mmCIF file with all atom_site columns, C-alpha atoms in Angstrom:
data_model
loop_
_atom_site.group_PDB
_atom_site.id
_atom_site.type_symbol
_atom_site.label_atom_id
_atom_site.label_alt_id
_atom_site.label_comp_id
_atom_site.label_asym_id
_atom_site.label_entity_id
_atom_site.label_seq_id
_atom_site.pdbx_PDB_ins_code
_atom_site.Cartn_x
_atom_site.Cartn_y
_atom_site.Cartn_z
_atom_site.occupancy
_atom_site.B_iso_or_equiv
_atom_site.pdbx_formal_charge
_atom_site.auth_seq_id
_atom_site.auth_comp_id
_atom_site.auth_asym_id
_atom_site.auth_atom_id
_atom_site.pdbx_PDB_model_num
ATOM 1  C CA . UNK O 1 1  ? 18.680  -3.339  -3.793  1.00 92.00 ? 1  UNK O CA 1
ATOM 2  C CA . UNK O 1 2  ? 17.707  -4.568  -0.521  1.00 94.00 ? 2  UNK O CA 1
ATOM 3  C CA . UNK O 1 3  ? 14.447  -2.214  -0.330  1.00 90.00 ? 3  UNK O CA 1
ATOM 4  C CA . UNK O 1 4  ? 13.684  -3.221  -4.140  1.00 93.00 ? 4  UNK O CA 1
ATOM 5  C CA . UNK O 1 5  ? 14.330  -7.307  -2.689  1.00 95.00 ? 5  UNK O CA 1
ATOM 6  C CA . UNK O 1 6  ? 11.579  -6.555  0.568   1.00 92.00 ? 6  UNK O CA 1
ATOM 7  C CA . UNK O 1 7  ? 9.154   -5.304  -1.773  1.00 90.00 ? 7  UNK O CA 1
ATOM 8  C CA . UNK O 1 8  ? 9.209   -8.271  -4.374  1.00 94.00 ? 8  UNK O CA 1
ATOM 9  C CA . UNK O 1 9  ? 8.872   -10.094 -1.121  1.00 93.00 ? 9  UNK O CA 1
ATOM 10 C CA . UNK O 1 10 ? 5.571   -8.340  0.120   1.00 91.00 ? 10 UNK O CA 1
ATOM 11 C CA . UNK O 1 11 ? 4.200   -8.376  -3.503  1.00 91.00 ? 11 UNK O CA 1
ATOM 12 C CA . UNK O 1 12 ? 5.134   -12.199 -3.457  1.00 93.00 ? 12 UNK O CA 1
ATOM 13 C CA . UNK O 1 13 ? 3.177   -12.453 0.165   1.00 93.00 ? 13 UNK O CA 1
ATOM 14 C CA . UNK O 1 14 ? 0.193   -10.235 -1.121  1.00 91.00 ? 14 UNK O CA 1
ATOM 15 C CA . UNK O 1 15 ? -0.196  -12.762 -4.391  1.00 91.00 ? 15 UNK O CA 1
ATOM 16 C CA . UNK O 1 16 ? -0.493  -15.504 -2.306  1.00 93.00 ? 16 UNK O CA 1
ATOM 17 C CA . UNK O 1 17 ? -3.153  -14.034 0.233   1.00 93.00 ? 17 UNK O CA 1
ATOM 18 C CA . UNK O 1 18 ? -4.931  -13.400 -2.940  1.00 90.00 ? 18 UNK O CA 1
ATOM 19 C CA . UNK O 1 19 ? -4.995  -16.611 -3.934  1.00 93.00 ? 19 UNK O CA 1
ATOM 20 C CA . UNK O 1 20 ? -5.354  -18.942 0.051   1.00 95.00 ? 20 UNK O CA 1
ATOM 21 C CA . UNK O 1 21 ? -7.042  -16.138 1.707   1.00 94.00 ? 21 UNK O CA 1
ATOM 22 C CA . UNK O 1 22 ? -11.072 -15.391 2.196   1.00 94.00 ? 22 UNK O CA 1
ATOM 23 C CA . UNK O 1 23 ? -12.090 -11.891 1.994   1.00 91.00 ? 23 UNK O CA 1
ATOM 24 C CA . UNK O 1 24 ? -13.373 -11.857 5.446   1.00 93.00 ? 24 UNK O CA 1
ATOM 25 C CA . UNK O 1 25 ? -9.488  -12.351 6.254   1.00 94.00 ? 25 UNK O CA 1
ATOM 26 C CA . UNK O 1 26 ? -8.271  -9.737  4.581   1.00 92.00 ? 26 UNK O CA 1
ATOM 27 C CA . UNK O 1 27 ? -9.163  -6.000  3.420   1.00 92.00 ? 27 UNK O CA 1
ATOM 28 C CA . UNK O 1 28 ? -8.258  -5.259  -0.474  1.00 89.00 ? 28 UNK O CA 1
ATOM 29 C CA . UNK O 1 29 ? -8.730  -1.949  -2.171  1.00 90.00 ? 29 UNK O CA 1
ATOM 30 C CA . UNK O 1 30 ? -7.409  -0.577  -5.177  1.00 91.00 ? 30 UNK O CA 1
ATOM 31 C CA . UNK O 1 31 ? -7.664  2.575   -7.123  1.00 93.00 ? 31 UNK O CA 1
ATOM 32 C CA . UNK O 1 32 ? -6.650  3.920   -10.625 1.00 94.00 ? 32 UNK O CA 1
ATOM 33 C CA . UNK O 1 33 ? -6.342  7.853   -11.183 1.00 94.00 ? 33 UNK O CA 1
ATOM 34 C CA . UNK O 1 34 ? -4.856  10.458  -13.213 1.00 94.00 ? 34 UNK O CA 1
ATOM 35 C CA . UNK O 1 35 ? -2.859  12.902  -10.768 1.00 93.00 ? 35 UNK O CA 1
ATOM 36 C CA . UNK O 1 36 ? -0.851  15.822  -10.616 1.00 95.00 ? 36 UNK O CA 1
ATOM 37 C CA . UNK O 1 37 ? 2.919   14.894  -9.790  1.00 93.00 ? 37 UNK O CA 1
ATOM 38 C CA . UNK O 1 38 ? 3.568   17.594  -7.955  1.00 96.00 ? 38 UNK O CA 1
ATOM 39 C CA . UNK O 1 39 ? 0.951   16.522  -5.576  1.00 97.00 ? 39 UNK O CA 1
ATOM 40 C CA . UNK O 1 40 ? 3.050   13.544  -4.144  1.00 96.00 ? 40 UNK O CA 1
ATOM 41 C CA . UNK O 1 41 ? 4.408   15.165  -1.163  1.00 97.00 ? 41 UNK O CA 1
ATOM 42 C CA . UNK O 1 42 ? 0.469   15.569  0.042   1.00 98.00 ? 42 UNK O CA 1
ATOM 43 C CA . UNK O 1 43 ? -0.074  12.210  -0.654  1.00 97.00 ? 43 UNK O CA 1
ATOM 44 C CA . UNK O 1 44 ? 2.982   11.278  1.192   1.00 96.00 ? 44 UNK O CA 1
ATOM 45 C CA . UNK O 1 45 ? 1.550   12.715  4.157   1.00 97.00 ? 45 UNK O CA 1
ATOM 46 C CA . UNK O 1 46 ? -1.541  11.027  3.473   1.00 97.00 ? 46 UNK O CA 1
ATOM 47 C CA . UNK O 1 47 ? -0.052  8.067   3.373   1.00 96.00 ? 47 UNK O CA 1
ATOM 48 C CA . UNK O 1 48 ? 1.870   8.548   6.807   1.00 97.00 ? 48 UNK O CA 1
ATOM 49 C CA . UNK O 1 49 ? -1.072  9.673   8.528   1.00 98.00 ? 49 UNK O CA 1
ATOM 50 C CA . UNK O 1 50 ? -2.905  6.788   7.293   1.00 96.00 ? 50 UNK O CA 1
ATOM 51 C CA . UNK O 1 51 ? -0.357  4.328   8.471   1.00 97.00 ? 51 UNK O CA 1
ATOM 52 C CA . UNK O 1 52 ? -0.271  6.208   12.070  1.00 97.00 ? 52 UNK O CA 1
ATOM 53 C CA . UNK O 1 53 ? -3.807  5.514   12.151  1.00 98.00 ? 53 UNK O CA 1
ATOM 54 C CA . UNK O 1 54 ? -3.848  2.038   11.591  1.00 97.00 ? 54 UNK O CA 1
ATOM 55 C CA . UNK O 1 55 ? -1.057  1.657   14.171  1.00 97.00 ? 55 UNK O CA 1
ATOM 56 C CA . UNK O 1 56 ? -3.180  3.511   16.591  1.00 97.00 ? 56 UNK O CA 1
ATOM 57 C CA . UNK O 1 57 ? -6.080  0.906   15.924  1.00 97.00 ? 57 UNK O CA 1
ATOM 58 C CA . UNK O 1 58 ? -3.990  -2.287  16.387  1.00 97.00 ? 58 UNK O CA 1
ATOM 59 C CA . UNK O 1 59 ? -2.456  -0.658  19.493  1.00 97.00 ? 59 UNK O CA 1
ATOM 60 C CA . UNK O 1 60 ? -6.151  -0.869  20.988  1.00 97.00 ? 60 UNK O CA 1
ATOM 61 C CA . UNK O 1 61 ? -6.640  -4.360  19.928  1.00 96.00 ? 61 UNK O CA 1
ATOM 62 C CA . UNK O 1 62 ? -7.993  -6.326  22.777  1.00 96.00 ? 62 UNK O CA 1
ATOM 63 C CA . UNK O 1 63 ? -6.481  -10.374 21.207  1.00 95.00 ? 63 UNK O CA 1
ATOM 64 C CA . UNK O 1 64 ? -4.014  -9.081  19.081  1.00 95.00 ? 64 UNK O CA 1
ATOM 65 C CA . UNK O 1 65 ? -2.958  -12.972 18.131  1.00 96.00 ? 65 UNK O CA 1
ATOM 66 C CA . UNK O 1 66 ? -2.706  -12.539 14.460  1.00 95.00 ? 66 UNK O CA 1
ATOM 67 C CA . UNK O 1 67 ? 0.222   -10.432 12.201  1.00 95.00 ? 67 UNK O CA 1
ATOM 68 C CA . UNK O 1 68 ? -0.738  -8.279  9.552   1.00 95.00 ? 68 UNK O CA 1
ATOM 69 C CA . UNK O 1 69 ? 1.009   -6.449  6.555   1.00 93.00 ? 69 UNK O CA 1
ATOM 70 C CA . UNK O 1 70 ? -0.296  -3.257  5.332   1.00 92.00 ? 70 UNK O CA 1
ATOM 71 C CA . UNK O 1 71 ? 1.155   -1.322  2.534   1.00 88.00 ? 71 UNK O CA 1
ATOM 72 C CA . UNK O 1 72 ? 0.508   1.273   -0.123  1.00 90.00 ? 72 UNK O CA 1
ATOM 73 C CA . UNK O 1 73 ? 2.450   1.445   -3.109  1.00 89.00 ? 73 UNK O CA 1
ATOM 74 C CA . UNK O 1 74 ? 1.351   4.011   -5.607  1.00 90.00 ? 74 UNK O CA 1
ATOM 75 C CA . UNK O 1 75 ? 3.057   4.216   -8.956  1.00 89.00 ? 75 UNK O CA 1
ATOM 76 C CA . UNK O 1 76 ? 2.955   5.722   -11.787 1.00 90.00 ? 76 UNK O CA 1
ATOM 77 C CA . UNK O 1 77 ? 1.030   3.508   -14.755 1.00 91.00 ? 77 UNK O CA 1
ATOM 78 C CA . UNK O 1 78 ? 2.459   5.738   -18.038 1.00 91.00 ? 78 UNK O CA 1
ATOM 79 C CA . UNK O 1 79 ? 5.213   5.223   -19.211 1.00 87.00 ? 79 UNK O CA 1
ATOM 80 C CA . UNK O 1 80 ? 7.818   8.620   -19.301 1.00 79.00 ? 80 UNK O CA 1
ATOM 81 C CA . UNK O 1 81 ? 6.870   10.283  -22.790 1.00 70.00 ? 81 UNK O CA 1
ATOM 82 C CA . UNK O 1 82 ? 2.846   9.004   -22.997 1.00 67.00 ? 82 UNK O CA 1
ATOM 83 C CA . UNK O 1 83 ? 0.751   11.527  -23.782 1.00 60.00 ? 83 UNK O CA 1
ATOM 84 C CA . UNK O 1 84 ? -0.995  12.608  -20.128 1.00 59.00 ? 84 UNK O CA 1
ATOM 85 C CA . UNK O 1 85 ? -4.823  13.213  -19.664 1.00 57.00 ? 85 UNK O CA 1
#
């Protein structure tokens, strides 16, 4: 419960940067797919390595004066029982 409470949180933060933030403040991306479940543990890792990678670049950040929030959430849009692609 506490993890599912963080989340609604972020997703709470995220709305609002959508709404008070310019886009020269912020970096948006979003992507809609069909995939292979059995793939997730690859994208796992590509999610991880990301992540170590944008650690890595704020690490060398000369003024680091301002916090940021990154995080990827990928979910499944069907619903259990939809015919798949």
């Amino acid at each position: 419960e506490a993890i599912r409470k963080c989340y609604r949180g972020l997703l709470e933060k995220c709305a609002d940067a959508v709404e008070t933030q310019s886009p020269q403040e912020k970096v948006i991306g979003a992507e809609t797919f069909t995939f292979d479940p059995k793939q997730l543990p690859q994208l796992k890792e590509l999610t991880d390595r990301y992540f170590e990678q944008v650690l890595e670049l704020a690490a060398s950040g000369k003024k680091r004066t301002e916090v940021y929030q990154a995080f990827v959430e990928v979910f499944r849009l069907t619903k259990k029982g939809d015919a798949h692609v």
